[in-house]
mmCIF file of C-alpha atoms in Angstrom:
data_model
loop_
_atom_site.group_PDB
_atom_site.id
_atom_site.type_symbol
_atom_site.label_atom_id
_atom_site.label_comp_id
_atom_site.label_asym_id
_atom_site.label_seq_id
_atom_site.Cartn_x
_atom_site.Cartn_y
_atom_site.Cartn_z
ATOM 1 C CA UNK A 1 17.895 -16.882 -39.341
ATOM 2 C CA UNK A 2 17.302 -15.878 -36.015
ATOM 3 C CA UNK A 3 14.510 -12.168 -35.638
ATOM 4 C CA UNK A 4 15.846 -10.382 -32.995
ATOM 5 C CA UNK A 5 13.953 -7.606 -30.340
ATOM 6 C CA UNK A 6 15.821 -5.474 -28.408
ATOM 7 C CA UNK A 7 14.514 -5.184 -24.725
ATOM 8 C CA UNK A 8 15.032 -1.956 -22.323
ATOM 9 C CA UNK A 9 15.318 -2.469 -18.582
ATOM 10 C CA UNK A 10 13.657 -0.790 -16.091
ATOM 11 C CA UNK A 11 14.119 0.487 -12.504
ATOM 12 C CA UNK A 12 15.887 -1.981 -10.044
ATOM 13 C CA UNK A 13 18.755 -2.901 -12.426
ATOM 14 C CA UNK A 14 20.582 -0.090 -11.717
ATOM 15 C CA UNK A 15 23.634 -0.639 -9.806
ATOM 16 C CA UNK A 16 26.648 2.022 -9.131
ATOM 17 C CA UNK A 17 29.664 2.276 -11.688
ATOM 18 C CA UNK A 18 27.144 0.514 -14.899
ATOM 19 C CA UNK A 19 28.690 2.044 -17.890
ATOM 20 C CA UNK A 20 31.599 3.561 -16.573
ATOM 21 C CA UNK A 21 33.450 0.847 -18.449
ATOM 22 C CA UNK A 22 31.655 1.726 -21.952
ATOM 23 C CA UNK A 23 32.076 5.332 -21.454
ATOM 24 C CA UNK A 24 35.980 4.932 -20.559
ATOM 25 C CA UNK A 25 36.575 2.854 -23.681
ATOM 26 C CA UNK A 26 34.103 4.631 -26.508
ATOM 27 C CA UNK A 27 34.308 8.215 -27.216
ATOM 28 C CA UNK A 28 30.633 7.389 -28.336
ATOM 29 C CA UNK A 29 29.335 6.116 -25.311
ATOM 30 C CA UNK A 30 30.864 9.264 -23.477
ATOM 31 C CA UNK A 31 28.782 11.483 -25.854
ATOM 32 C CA UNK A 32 25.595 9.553 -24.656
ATOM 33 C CA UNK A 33 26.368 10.332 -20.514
ATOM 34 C CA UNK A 34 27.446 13.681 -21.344
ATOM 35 C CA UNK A 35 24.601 14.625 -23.673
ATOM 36 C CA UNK A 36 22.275 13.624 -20.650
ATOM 37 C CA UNK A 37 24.433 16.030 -18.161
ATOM 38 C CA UNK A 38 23.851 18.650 -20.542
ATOM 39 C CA UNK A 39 20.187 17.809 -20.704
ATOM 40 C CA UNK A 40 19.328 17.875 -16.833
ATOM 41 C CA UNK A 41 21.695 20.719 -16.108
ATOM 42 C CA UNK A 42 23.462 18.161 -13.785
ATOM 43 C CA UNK A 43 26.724 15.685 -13.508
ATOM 44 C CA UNK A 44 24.414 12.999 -13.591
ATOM 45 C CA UNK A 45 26.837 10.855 -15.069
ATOM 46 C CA UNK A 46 28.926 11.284 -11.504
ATOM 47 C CA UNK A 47 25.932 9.887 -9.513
ATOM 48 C CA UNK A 48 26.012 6.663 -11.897
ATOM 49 C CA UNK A 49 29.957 5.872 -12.466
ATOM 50 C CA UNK A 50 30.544 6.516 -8.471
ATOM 51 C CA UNK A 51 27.429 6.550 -6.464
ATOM 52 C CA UNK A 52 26.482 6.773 -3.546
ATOM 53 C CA UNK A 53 23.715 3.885 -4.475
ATOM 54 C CA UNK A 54 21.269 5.985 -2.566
ATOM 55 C CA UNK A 55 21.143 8.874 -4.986
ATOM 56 C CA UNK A 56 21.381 6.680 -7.785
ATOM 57 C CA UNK A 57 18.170 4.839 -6.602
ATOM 58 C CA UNK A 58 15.849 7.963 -6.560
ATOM 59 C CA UNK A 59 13.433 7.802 -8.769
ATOM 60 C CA UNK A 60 14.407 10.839 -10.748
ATOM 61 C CA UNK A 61 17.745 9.806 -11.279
ATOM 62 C CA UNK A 62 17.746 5.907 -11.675
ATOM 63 C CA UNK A 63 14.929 6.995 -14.291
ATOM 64 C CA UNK A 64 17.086 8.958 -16.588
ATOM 65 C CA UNK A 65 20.002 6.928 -15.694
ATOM 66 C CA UNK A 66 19.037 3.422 -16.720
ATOM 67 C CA UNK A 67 17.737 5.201 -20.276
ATOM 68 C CA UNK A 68 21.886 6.667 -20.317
ATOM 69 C CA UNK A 69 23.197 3.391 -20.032
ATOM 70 C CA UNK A 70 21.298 1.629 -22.448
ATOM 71 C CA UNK A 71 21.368 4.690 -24.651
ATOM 72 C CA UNK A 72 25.527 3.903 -24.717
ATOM 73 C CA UNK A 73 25.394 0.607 -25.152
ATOM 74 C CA UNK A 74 23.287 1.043 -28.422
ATOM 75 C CA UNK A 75 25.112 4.047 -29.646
ATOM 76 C CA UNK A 76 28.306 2.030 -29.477
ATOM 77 C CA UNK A 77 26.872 -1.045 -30.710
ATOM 78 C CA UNK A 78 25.756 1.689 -34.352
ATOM 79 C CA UNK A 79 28.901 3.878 -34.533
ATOM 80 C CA UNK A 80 31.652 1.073 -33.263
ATOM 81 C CA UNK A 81 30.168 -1.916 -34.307
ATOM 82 C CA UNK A 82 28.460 -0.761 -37.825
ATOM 83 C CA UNK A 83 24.830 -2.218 -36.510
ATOM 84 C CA UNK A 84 22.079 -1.553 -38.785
ATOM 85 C CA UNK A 85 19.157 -1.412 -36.211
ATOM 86 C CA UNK A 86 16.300 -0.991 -38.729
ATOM 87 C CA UNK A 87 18.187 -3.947 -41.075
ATOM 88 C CA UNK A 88 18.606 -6.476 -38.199
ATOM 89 C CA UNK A 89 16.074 -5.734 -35.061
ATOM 90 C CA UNK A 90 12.227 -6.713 -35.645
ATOM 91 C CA UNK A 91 10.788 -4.691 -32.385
ATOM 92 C CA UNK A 92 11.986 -3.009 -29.381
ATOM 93 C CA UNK A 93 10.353 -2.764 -26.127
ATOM 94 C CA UNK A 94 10.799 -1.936 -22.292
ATOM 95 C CA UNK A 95 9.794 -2.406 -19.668
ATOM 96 C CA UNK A 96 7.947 0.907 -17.669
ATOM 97 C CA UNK A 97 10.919 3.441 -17.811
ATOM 98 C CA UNK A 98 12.534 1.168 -20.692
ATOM 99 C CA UNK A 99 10.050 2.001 -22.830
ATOM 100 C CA UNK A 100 11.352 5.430 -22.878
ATOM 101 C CA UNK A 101 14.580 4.133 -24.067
ATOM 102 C CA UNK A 102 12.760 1.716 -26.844
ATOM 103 C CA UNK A 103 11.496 4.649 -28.015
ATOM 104 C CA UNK A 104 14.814 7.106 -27.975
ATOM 105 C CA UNK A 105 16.436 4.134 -29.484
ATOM 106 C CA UNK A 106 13.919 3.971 -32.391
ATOM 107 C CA UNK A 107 14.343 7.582 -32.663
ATOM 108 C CA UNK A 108 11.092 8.800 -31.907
ATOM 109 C CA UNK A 109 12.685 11.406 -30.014
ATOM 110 C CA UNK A 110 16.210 11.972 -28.900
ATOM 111 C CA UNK A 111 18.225 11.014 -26.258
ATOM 112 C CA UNK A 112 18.215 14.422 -24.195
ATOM 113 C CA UNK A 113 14.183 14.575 -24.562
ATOM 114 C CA UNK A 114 14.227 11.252 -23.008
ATOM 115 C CA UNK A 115 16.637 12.112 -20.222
ATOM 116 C CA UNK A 116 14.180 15.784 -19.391
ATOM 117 C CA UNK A 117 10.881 13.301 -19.734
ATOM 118 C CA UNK A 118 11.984 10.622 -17.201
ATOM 119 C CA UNK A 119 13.302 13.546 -14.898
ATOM 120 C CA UNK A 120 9.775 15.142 -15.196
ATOM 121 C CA UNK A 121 8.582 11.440 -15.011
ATOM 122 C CA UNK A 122 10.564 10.629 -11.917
ATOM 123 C CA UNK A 123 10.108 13.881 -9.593
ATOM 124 C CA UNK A 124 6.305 13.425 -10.405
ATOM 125 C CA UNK A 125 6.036 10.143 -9.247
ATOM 126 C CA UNK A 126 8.026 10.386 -6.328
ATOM 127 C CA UNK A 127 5.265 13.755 -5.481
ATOM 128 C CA UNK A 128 2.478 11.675 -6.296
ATOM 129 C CA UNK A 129 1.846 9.986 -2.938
ATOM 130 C CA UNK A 130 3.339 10.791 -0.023
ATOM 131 C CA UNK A 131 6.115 9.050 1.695
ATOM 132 C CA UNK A 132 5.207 6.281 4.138
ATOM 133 C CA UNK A 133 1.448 6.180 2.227
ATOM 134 C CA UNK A 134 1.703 3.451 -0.566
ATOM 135 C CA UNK A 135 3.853 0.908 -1.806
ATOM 136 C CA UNK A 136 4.274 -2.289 -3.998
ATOM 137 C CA UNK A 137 4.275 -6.286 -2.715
ATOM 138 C CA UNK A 138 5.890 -8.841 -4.918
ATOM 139 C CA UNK A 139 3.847 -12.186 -5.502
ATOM 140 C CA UNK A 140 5.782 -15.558 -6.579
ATOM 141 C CA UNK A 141 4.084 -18.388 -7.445
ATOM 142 C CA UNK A 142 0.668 -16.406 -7.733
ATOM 143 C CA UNK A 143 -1.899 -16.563 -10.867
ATOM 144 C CA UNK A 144 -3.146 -13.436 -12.188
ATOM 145 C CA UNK A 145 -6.907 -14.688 -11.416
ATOM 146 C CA UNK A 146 -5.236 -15.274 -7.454
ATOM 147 C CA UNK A 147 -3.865 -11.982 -8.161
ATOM 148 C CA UNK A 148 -6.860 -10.535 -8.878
ATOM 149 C CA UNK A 149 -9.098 -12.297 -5.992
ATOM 150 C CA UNK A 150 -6.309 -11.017 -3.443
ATOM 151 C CA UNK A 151 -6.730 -7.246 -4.671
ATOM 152 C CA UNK A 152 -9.948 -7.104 -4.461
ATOM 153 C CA UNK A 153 -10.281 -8.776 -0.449
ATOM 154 C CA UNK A 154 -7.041 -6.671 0.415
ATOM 155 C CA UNK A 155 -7.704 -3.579 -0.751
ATOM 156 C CA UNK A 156 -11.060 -2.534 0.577
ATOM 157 C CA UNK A 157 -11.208 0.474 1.676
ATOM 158 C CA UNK A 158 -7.852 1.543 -0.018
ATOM 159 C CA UNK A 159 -6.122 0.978 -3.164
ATOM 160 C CA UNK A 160 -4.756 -2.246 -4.523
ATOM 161 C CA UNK A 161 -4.122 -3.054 -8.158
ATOM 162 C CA UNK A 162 -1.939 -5.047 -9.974
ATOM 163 C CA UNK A 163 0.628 -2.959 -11.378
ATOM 164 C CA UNK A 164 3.335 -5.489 -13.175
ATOM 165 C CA UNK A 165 2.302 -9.074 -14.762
ATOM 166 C CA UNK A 166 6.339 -9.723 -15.236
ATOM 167 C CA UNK A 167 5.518 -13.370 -16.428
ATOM 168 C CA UNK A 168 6.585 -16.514 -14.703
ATOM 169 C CA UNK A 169 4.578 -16.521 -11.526
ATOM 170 C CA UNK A 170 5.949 -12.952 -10.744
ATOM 171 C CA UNK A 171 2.958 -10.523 -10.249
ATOM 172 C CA UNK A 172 3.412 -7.135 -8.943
ATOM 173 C CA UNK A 173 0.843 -5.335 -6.930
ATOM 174 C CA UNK A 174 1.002 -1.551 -5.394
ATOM 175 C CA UNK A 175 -1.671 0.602 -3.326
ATOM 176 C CA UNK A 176 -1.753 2.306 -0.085
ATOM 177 C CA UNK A 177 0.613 0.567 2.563
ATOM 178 C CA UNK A 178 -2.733 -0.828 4.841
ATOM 179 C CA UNK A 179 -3.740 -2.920 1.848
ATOM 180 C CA UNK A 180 -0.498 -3.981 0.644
ATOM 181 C CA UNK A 181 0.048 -5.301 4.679
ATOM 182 C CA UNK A 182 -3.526 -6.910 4.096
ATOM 183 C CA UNK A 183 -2.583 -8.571 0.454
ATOM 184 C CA UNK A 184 0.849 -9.482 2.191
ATOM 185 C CA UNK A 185 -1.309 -11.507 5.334
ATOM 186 C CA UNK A 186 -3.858 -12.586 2.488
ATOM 187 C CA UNK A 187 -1.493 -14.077 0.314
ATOM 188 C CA UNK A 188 0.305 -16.512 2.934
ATOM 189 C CA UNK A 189 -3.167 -17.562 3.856
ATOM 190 C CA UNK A 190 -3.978 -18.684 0.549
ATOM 191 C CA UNK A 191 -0.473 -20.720 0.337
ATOM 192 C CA UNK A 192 1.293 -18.567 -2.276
ATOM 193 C CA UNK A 193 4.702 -19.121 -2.767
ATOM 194 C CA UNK A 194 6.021 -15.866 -1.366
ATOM 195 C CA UNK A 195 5.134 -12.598 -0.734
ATOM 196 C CA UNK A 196 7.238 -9.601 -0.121
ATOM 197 C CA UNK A 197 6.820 -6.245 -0.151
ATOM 198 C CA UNK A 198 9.574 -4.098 -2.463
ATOM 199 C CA UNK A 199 11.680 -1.459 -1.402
ATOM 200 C CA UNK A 200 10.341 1.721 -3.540
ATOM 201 C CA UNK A 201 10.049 4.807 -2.681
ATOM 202 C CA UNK A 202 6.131 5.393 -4.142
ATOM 203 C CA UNK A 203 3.275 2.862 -5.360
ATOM 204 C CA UNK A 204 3.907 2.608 -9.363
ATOM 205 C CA UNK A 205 1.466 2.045 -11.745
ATOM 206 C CA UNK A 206 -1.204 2.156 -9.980
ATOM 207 C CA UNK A 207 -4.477 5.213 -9.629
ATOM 208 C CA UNK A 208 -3.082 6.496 -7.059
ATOM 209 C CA UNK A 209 -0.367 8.094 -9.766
ATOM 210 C CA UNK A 210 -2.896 9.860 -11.523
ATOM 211 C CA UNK A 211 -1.288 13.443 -10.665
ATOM 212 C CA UNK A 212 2.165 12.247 -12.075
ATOM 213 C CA UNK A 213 -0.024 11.059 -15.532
ATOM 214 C CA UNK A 214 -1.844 14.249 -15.502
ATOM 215 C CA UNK A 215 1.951 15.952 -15.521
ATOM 216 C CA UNK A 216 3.277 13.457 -17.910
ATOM 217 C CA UNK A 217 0.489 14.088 -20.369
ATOM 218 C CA UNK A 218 1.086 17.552 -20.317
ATOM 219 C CA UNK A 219 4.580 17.276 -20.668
ATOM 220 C CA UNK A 220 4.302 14.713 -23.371
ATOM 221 C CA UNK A 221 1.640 16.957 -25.281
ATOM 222 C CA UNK A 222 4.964 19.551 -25.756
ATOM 223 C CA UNK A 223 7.598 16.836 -26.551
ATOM 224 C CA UNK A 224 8.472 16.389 -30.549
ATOM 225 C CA UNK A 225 7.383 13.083 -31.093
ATOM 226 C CA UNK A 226 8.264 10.805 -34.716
ATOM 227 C CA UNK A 227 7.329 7.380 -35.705
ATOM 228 C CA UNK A 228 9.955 5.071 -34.475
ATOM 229 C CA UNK A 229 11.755 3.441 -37.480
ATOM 230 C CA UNK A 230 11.220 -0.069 -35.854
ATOM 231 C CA UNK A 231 7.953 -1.061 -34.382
ATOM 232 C CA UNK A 232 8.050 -0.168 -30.313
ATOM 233 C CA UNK A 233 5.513 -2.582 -27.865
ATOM 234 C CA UNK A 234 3.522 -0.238 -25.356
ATOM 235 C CA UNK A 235 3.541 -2.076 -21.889
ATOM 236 C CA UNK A 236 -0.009 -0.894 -21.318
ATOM 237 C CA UNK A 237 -1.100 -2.563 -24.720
ATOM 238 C CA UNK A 238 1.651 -5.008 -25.469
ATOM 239 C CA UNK A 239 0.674 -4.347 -28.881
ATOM 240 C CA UNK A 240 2.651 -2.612 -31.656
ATOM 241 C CA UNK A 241 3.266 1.141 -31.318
ATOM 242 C CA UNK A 242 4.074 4.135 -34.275
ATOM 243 C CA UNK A 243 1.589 6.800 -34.664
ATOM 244 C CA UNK A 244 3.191 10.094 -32.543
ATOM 245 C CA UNK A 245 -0.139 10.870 -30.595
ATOM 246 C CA UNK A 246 -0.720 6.902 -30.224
ATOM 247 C CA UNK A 247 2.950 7.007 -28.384
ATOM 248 C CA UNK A 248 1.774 9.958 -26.516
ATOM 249 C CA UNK A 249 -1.284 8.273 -24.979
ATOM 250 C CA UNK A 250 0.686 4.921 -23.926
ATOM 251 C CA UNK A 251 3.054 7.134 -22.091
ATOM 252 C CA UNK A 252 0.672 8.885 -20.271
ATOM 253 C CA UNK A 253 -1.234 5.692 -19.514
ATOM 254 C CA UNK A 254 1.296 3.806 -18.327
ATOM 255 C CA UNK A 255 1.581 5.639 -15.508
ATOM 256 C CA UNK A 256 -1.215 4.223 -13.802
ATOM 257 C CA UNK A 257 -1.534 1.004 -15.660
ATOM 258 C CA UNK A 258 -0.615 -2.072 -15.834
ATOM 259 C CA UNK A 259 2.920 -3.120 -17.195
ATOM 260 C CA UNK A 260 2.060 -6.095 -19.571
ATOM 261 C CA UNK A 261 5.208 -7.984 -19.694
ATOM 262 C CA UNK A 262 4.204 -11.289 -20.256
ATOM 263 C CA UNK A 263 1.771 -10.550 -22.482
ATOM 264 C CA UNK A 264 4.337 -8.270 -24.028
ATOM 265 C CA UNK A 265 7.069 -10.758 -24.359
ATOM 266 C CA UNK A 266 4.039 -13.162 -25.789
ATOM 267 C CA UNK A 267 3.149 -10.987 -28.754
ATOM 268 C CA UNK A 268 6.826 -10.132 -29.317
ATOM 269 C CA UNK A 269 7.127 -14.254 -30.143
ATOM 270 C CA UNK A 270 3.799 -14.532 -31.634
ATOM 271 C CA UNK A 271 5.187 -11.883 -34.566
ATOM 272 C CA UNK A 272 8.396 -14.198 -35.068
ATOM 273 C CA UNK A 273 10.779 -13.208 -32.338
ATOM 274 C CA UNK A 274 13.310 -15.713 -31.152
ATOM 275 C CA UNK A 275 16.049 -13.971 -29.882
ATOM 276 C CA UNK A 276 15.700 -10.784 -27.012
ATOM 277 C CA UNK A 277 18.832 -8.947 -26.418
ATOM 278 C CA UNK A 278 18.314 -6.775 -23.042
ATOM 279 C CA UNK A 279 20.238 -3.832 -23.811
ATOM 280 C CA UNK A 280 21.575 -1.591 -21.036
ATOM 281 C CA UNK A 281 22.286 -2.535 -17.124
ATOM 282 C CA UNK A 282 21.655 -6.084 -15.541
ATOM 283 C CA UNK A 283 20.286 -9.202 -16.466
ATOM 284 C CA UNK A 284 16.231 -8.697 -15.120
ATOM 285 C CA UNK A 285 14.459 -8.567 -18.154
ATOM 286 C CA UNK A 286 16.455 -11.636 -19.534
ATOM 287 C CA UNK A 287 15.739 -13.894 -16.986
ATOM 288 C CA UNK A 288 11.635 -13.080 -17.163
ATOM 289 C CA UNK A 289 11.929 -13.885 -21.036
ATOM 290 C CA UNK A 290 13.583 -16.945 -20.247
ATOM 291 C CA UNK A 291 10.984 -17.953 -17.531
ATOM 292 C CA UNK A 292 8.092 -16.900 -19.787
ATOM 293 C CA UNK A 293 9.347 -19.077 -22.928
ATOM 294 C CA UNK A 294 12.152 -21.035 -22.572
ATOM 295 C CA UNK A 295 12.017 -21.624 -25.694
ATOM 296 C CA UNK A 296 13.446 -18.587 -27.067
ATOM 297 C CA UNK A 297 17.019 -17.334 -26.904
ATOM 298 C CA UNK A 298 18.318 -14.286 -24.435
ATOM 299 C CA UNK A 299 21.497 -12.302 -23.500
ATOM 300 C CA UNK A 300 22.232 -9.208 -21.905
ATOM 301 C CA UNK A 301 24.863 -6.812 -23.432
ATOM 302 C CA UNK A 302 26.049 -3.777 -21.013
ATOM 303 C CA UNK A 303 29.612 -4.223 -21.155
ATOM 304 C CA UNK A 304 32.480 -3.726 -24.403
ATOM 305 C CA UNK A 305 32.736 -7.695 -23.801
ATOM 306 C CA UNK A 306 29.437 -8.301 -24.186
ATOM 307 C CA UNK A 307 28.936 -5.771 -27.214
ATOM 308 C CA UNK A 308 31.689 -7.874 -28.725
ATOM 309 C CA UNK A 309 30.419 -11.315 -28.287
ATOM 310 C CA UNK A 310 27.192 -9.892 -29.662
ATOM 311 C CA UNK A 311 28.509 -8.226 -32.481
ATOM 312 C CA UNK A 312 29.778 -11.329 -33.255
ATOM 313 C CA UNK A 313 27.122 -13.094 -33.284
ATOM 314 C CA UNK A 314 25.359 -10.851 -35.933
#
């Protein structure tokens, strides 16, 4: 019998128009989008069903956005499809802003908090640095030690640390824009596969956030937190997650540190998981499961289609 984790995306798999279909076909998915508009004060909902792409890609929308989406997709997959969450998912976990999600869809807190948290999350981010002053470098094909070795030669005299270990050669660094140029010239002379910077607006998980953590942990120190009724992975310990405060403190931290992916996915497995469902918009997290441990079965549901093949399946 196969132990399933649900897995949240994060930013970059938003696209314009995701979960327009759910929300035109369940009165339940609807509720989600429009639960979130009431939450932010906004037609938020507008910006994701019809774009333009460029609002939808701000931080402190695609934030609360992606967290909508996958927030539908589970809310019709429990009041359409009769699933029992706590009777057939192990863990849950996301990945940065999915984690936010994880946790709304564990019921730690409810969908609404988690839409006024990732706003708060987003605009502090975005204020953190300013524009033009940091940003983030993709590495294929690098180790974590090459990683490591890079980041410290590139980022003298700046910042430079590694800010996603996604798994399957796919490191993420971020720091201000002179050392990611440097890692970026570094990395070609030491014959990794490829290196490219990304096109964000700010340098994630990484010190130089450390004014959006200190606003997160103060807005996290006023947000009614519960135990999640299924076991939630924190990216920044890719360990198990329940007590309130603990929740509280990996929010905060994850900020500035590192998202543990790999390692995340790794202890998912190492507890008995087999099969990851990515629940929400695109296919990103699915494909670094797959490249982690090929062993282990994925799919991505975001679509009524896809809710029914999975329902199915169950």
């Amino acid at each position: 019998m196969a132990v399933y984790a649900f897995i949240f995306p994060g930013q970059g798999s938003q696209s314009v128009g995701m979960g327009a279909e759910l929300a035109a076909a369940f009165p339940s998915a609807r509720a989600v989008f429009e639960e979130v508009d009431d939450a932010l004060g906004e037609k938020l909902s507008q910006t994701i069903f019809e774009g333009p792409m460029e609002a939808l890609t701000s931080t402190e929308n695609a934030q609360p956005a992606l967290m909508a989406v996958s927030m539908a997709v589970l809310r019709v997959l429990e009041e359409q499809g009769g699933l029992d969450l706590a009777g057939k998912v192990t863990l849950l976990a996301g990945h940065s802003l999915g984690e936010y999600a994880a946790l709304a869809a564990g019921r730690a807190f409810g969908v609404a908090d988690a839409a006024r948290l990732l706003r708060t999350r987003g605009l502090a981010m975005q204020k953190a640095v300013p524009a033009g002053e940091g940003g983030m470098a993709a590495l294929i094909g690098a180790t974590l030690a090459q990683t490591q070795e890079i980041c410290e030669k590139a980022g003298q005299g700046g910042v430079l640390e590694i800010a996603n270990d996604n798994g399957g050669g796919q490191i993420v660094i971020s720091g201000t824009m002179a050392a990611i140029d440097n890692a970026i010239t570094l990395a070609k002379e030491m014959k990794i596969k490829r290196a490219v910077k990304l096109p964000v607006s700010a340098p994630f998980h990484c010190s130089l956030m450390r004014p959006a953590e200190d606003v997160m942990a103060e807005a996290l120190a006023k947000a009614d937190i519960a135990a999640p009724i299924i076991p939630v992975i924190a990216n920044v310990t890719a360990d198990k997650v329940s007590d309130p405060d603990a929740i509280r403190q990996a929010l905060t931290k994850q900020v500035t540190g590192r998202v543990r992916w790999r390692e995340s996915v790794e202890a998912m497995t190492g507890m008995g998981v087999d099969t990851f469902i990515e629940i929400g918009a695109g296919k990103v997290l699915s494909g670094l499961v797959r490249r982690i441990d090929p062993e282990v079965s994925t799919s991505s549901v975001g679509s009524p289609a896809e809710i029914e093949t999975l329902l199915k399946s169950f």
